[in-house]
């Protein structure tokens, strides 16, 4: 069992930066692929980024490539999402997710564990 707790979301102006954190419980964190998803009001949850258990492989949605960076620190059981050059369309609840796998996956149905989400609001 893995429990996930996100933090770091807040109101920020367009062009600004935020770093989200996802703290995981459990001693098997390093064996899990970690992903970030987001959901804006009235829209479906969408993939943002994912990282392999070793950190050696990553994947990003086209909409965030070059602006967002996913990373992880297995010693701290924490995954991060560094978000730069934020846009109003990045406004959403951001969710952290985990799946016991060595393969990076990008669809929400493939993830087993989910956090409660953290709100990111980007003002224009």
JSON list of C-alpha atoms in Angstrom, two decimals:
[
{"chain": "A", "resi": 1, "resn": "UNK", "atom": "CA", "xyz": [0.00, 0.00, 0.00]},
{"chain": "A", "resi": 2, "resn": "UNK", "atom": "CA", "xyz": [1.24, 3.47, -0.90]},
{"chain": "A", "resi": 3, "resn": "UNK", "atom": "CA", "xyz": [-0.23, 6.69, 0.44]},
{"chain": "A", "resi": 4, "resn": "UNK", "atom": "CA", "xyz": [0.44, 9.95, -1.39]},
{"chain": "A", "resi": 5, "resn": "UNK", "atom": "CA", "xyz": [0.19, 13.53, -0.13]},
{"chain": "A", "resi": 6, "resn": "UNK", "atom": "CA", "xyz": [0.64, 16.48, -2.48]},
{"chain": "A", "resi": 7, "resn": "UNK", "atom": "CA", "xyz": [1.65, 19.98, -1.46]},
{"chain": "A", "resi": 8, "resn": "UNK", "atom": "CA", "xyz": [2.84, 23.24, -2.95]},
{"chain": "A", "resi": 9, "resn": "UNK", "atom": "CA", "xyz": [-0.18, 24.40, -4.86]},
{"chain": "A", "resi": 10, "resn": "UNK", "atom": "CA", "xyz": [-1.20, 28.04, -4.57]},
{"chain": "A", "resi": 11, "resn": "UNK", "atom": "CA", "xyz": [-2.20, 31.16, -6.50]},
{"chain": "A", "resi": 12, "resn": "UNK", "atom": "CA", "xyz": [0.54, 32.46, -8.80]},
{"chain": "A", "resi": 13, "resn": "UNK", "atom": "CA", "xyz": [0.72, 35.03, -11.59]},
{"chain": "A", "resi": 14, "resn": "UNK", "atom": "CA", "xyz": [1.18, 34.04, -15.21]},
{"chain": "A", "resi": 15, "resn": "UNK", "atom": "CA", "xyz": [4.85, 33.60, -16.01]},
{"chain": "A", "resi": 16, "resn": "UNK", "atom": "CA", "xyz": [5.64, 32.54, -12.48]},
{"chain": "A", "resi": 17, "resn": "UNK", "atom": "CA", "xyz": [6.92, 29.25, -11.09]},
{"chain": "A", "resi": 18, "resn": "UNK", "atom": "CA", "xyz": [5.81, 26.65, -8.58]},
{"chain": "A", "resi": 19, "resn": "UNK", "atom": "CA", "xyz": [7.20, 23.40, -7.29]},
{"chain": "A", "resi": 20, "resn": "UNK", "atom": "CA", "xyz": [4.76, 20.72, -6.27]},
{"chain": "A", "resi": 21, "resn": "UNK", "atom": "CA", "xyz": [5.78, 17.90, -3.98]},
{"chain": "A", "resi": 22, "resn": "UNK", "atom": "CA", "xyz": [4.32, 14.44, -3.50]},
{"chain": "A", "resi": 23, "resn": "UNK", "atom": "CA", "xyz": [5.32, 12.62, -0.34]},
{"chain": "A", "resi": 24, "resn": "UNK", "atom": "CA", "xyz": [4.81, 8.86, -0.39]},
{"chain": "A", "resi": 25, "resn": "UNK", "atom": "CA", "xyz": [4.56, 6.40, 2.46]},
{"chain": "A", "resi": 26, "resn": "UNK", "atom": "CA", "xyz": [5.78, 2.84, 2.24]},
{"chain": "A", "resi": 27, "resn": "UNK", "atom": "CA", "xyz": [9.17, 1.24, 1.78]},
{"chain": "A", "resi": 28, "resn": "UNK", "atom": "CA", "xyz": [8.55, 0.24, -1.82]},
{"chain": "A", "resi": 29, "resn": "UNK", "atom": "CA", "xyz": [8.42, 3.77, -3.22]},
{"chain": "A", "resi": 30, "resn": "UNK", "atom": "CA", "xyz": [11.51, 3.22, -5.32]},
{"chain": "A", "resi": 31, "resn": "UNK", "atom": "CA", "xyz": [9.80, 0.38, -7.21]},
{"chain": "A", "resi": 32, "resn": "UNK", "atom": "CA", "xyz": [6.93, 2.62, -8.36]},
{"chain": "A", "resi": 33, "resn": "UNK", "atom": "CA", "xyz": [6.48, 4.75, -11.43]},
{"chain": "A", "resi": 34, "resn": "UNK", "atom": "CA", "xyz": [5.25, 8.17, -10.34]},
{"chain": "A", "resi": 35, "resn": "UNK", "atom": "CA", "xyz": [2.97, 10.42, -12.34]},
{"chain": "A", "resi": 36, "resn": "UNK", "atom": "CA", "xyz": [1.37, 13.84, -12.17]},
{"chain": "A", "resi": 37, "resn": "UNK", "atom": "CA", "xyz": [-2.09, 14.48, -13.57]},
{"chain": "A", "resi": 38, "resn": "UNK", "atom": "CA", "xyz": [-4.34, 17.52, -13.46]},
{"chain": "A", "resi": 39, "resn": "UNK", "atom": "CA", "xyz": [-8.04, 18.23, -13.71]},
{"chain": "A", "resi": 40, "resn": "UNK", "atom": "CA", "xyz": [-9.59, 21.58, -14.48]},
{"chain": "A", "resi": 41, "resn": "UNK", "atom": "CA", "xyz": [-13.28, 22.30, -13.73]},
{"chain": "A", "resi": 42, "resn": "UNK", "atom": "CA", "xyz": [-15.56, 20.63, -16.24]},
{"chain": "A", "resi": 43, "resn": "UNK", "atom": "CA", "xyz": [-12.73, 18.75, -17.91]},
{"chain": "A", "resi": 44, "resn": "UNK", "atom": "CA", "xyz": [-11.38, 15.23, -17.69]},
{"chain": "A", "resi": 45, "resn": "UNK", "atom": "CA", "xyz": [-8.26, 14.40, -15.74]},
{"chain": "A", "resi": 46, "resn": "UNK", "atom": "CA", "xyz": [-5.24, 14.67, -18.00]},
{"chain": "A", "resi": 47, "resn": "UNK", "atom": "CA", "xyz": [-1.69, 13.40, -17.94]},
{"chain": "A", "resi": 48, "resn": "UNK", "atom": "CA", "xyz": [1.05, 15.91, -17.14]},
{"chain": "A", "resi": 49, "resn": "UNK", "atom": "CA", "xyz": [4.29, 14.02, -16.49]},
{"chain": "A", "resi": 50, "resn": "UNK", "atom": "CA", "xyz": [5.68, 10.69, -15.30]},
{"chain": "A", "resi": 51, "resn": "UNK", "atom": "CA", "xyz": [9.00, 9.34, -14.12]},
{"chain": "A", "resi": 52, "resn": "UNK", "atom": "CA", "xyz": [10.41, 5.84, -13.87]},
{"chain": "A", "resi": 53, "resn": "UNK", "atom": "CA", "xyz": [11.42, 4.21, -10.61]},
{"chain": "A", "resi": 54, "resn": "UNK", "atom": "CA", "xyz": [15.08, 5.08, -11.19]},
{"chain": "A", "resi": 55, "resn": "UNK", "atom": "CA", "xyz": [14.42, 8.57, -12.48]},
{"chain": "A", "resi": 56, "resn": "UNK", "atom": "CA", "xyz": [16.16, 7.69, -15.71]},
{"chain": "A", "resi": 57, "resn": "UNK", "atom": "CA", "xyz": [13.08, 7.87, -17.90]},
{"chain": "A", "resi": 58, "resn": "UNK", "atom": "CA", "xyz": [10.48, 10.61, -18.07]},
{"chain": "A", "resi": 59, "resn": "UNK", "atom": "CA", "xyz": [7.44, 11.51, -20.15]},
{"chain": "A", "resi": 60, "resn": "UNK", "atom": "CA", "xyz": [5.56, 14.78, -20.57]},
{"chain": "A", "resi": 61, "resn": "UNK", "atom": "CA", "xyz": [2.36, 16.02, -22.09]},
{"chain": "A", "resi": 62, "resn": "UNK", "atom": "CA", "xyz": [3.00, 18.21, -25.13]},
{"chain": "A", "resi": 63, "resn": "UNK", "atom": "CA", "xyz": [1.32, 21.13, -23.39]},
{"chain": "A", "resi": 64, "resn": "UNK", "atom": "CA", "xyz": [3.98, 21.23, -20.64]},
{"chain": "A", "resi": 65, "resn": "UNK", "atom": "CA", "xyz": [7.14, 20.14, -22.45]},
{"chain": "A", "resi": 66, "resn": "UNK", "atom": "CA", "xyz": [9.94, 22.60, -21.92]},
{"chain": "A", "resi": 67, "resn": "UNK", "atom": "CA", "xyz": [8.14, 24.26, -19.00]},
{"chain": "A", "resi": 68, "resn": "UNK", "atom": "CA", "xyz": [7.61, 21.49, -16.45]},
{"chain": "A", "resi": 69, "resn": "UNK", "atom": "CA", "xyz": [10.17, 19.08, -15.00]},
{"chain": "A", "resi": 70, "resn": "UNK", "atom": "CA", "xyz": [9.42, 15.94, -13.01]},
{"chain": "A", "resi": 71, "resn": "UNK", "atom": "CA", "xyz": [11.98, 14.52, -10.62]},
{"chain": "A", "resi": 72, "resn": "UNK", "atom": "CA", "xyz": [12.16, 12.20, -7.64]},
{"chain": "A", "resi": 73, "resn": "UNK", "atom": "CA", "xyz": [14.25, 11.61, -4.56]},
{"chain": "A", "resi": 74, "resn": "UNK", "atom": "CA", "xyz": [13.87, 7.97, -3.53]},
{"chain": "A", "resi": 75, "resn": "UNK", "atom": "CA", "xyz": [15.78, 8.56, -0.30]},
{"chain": "A", "resi": 76, "resn": "UNK", "atom": "CA", "xyz": [13.07, 11.04, 0.71]},
{"chain": "A", "resi": 77, "resn": "UNK", "atom": "CA", "xyz": [10.15, 9.12, -0.85]},
{"chain": "A", "resi": 78, "resn": "UNK", "atom": "CA", "xyz": [9.22, 12.31, -2.67]},
{"chain": "A", "resi": 79, "resn": "UNK", "atom": "CA", "xyz": [8.36, 13.24, -6.23]},
{"chain": "A", "resi": 80, "resn": "UNK", "atom": "CA", "xyz": [8.49, 16.81, -7.50]},
{"chain": "A", "resi": 81, "resn": "UNK", "atom": "CA", "xyz": [6.95, 18.78, -10.34]},
{"chain": "A", "resi": 82, "resn": "UNK", "atom": "CA", "xyz": [8.79, 21.99, -11.12]},
{"chain": "A", "resi": 83, "resn": "UNK", "atom": "CA", "xyz": [6.49, 24.25, -13.12]},
{"chain": "A", "resi": 84, "resn": "UNK", "atom": "CA", "xyz": [7.91, 27.30, -14.89]},
{"chain": "A", "resi": 85, "resn": "UNK", "atom": "CA", "xyz": [6.41, 29.87, -17.24]},
{"chain": "A", "resi": 86, "resn": "UNK", "atom": "CA", "xyz": [2.98, 29.12, -15.88]},
{"chain": "A", "resi": 87, "resn": "UNK", "atom": "CA", "xyz": [-0.08, 30.00, -17.94]},
{"chain": "A", "resi": 88, "resn": "UNK", "atom": "CA", "xyz": [-3.70, 30.54, -16.92]},
{"chain": "A", "resi": 89, "resn": "UNK", "atom": "CA", "xyz": [-4.58, 27.31, -18.73]},
{"chain": "A", "resi": 90, "resn": "UNK", "atom": "CA", "xyz": [-2.38, 25.43, -16.24]},
{"chain": "A", "resi": 91, "resn": "UNK", "atom": "CA", "xyz": [-4.98, 26.17, -13.57]},
{"chain": "A", "resi": 92, "resn": "UNK", "atom": "CA", "xyz": [-6.23, 22.85, -12.19]},
{"chain": "A", "resi": 93, "resn": "UNK", "atom": "CA", "xyz": [-6.13, 20.46, -9.28]},
{"chain": "A", "resi": 94, "resn": "UNK", "atom": "CA", "xyz": [-2.87, 18.53, -9.59]},
{"chain": "A", "resi": 95, "resn": "UNK", "atom": "CA", "xyz": [-2.77, 14.90, -8.53]},
{"chain": "A", "resi": 96, "resn": "UNK", "atom": "CA", "xyz": [0.14, 12.63, -7.80]},
{"chain": "A", "resi": 97, "resn": "UNK", "atom": "CA", "xyz": [-0.19, 8.95, -8.71]},
{"chain": "A", "resi": 98, "resn": "UNK", "atom": "CA", "xyz": [1.85, 5.77, -8.31]},
{"chain": "A", "resi": 99, "resn": "UNK", "atom": "CA", "xyz": [2.03, 2.40, -10.02]},
{"chain": "A", "resi": 100, "resn": "UNK", "atom": "CA", "xyz": [4.31, -0.51, -9.20]},
{"chain": "A", "resi": 101, "resn": "UNK", "atom": "CA", "xyz": [6.06, -0.84, -12.52]},
{"chain": "A", "resi": 102, "resn": "UNK", "atom": "CA", "xyz": [9.39, -0.41, -14.26]},
{"chain": "A", "resi": 103, "resn": "UNK", "atom": "CA", "xyz": [7.69, 1.03, -17.34]},
{"chain": "A", "resi": 104, "resn": "UNK", "atom": "CA", "xyz": [6.60, 4.66, -17.52]},
{"chain": "A", "resi": 105, "resn": "UNK", "atom": "CA", "xyz": [2.87, 4.88, -18.16]},
{"chain": "A", "resi": 106, "resn": "UNK", "atom": "CA", "xyz": [0.82, 7.92, -19.10]},
{"chain": "A", "resi": 107, "resn": "UNK", "atom": "CA", "xyz": [-2.85, 6.96, -18.76]},
{"chain": "A", "resi": 108, "resn": "UNK", "atom": "CA", "xyz": [-4.69, 7.49, -15.50]},
{"chain": "A", "resi": 109, "resn": "UNK", "atom": "CA", "xyz": [-6.37, 4.07, -15.48]},
{"chain": "A", "resi": 110, "resn": "UNK", "atom": "CA", "xyz": [-2.97, 2.39, -15.21]},
{"chain": "A", "resi": 111, "resn": "UNK", "atom": "CA", "xyz": [-2.16, 4.03, -11.87]},
{"chain": "A", "resi": 112, "resn": "UNK", "atom": "CA", "xyz": [-3.07, 2.30, -8.65]},
{"chain": "A", "resi": 113, "resn": "UNK", "atom": "CA", "xyz": [-2.57, 4.92, -5.94]},
{"chain": "A", "resi": 114, "resn": "UNK", "atom": "CA", "xyz": [-3.67, 8.55, -5.93]},
{"chain": "A", "resi": 115, "resn": "UNK", "atom": "CA", "xyz": [-3.22, 11.56, -3.70]},
{"chain": "A", "resi": 116, "resn": "UNK", "atom": "CA", "xyz": [-5.96, 13.99, -2.71]},
{"chain": "A", "resi": 117, "resn": "UNK", "atom": "CA", "xyz": [-4.75, 16.76, -5.03]},
{"chain": "A", "resi": 118, "resn": "UNK", "atom": "CA", "xyz": [-3.41, 20.28, -4.63]},
{"chain": "A", "resi": 119, "resn": "UNK", "atom": "CA", "xyz": [-4.93, 23.38, -6.26]},
{"chain": "A", "resi": 120, "resn": "UNK", "atom": "CA", "xyz": [-2.85, 25.45, -8.65]},
{"chain": "A", "resi": 121, "resn": "UNK", "atom": "CA", "xyz": [-4.36, 28.70, -9.83]},
{"chain": "A", "resi": 122, "resn": "UNK", "atom": "CA", "xyz": [-2.59, 30.89, -12.39]},
{"chain": "A", "resi": 123, "resn": "UNK", "atom": "CA", "xyz": [-3.90, 34.42, -12.74]},
{"chain": "A", "resi": 124, "resn": "UNK", "atom": "CA", "xyz": [-3.53, 36.42, -15.94]}
]
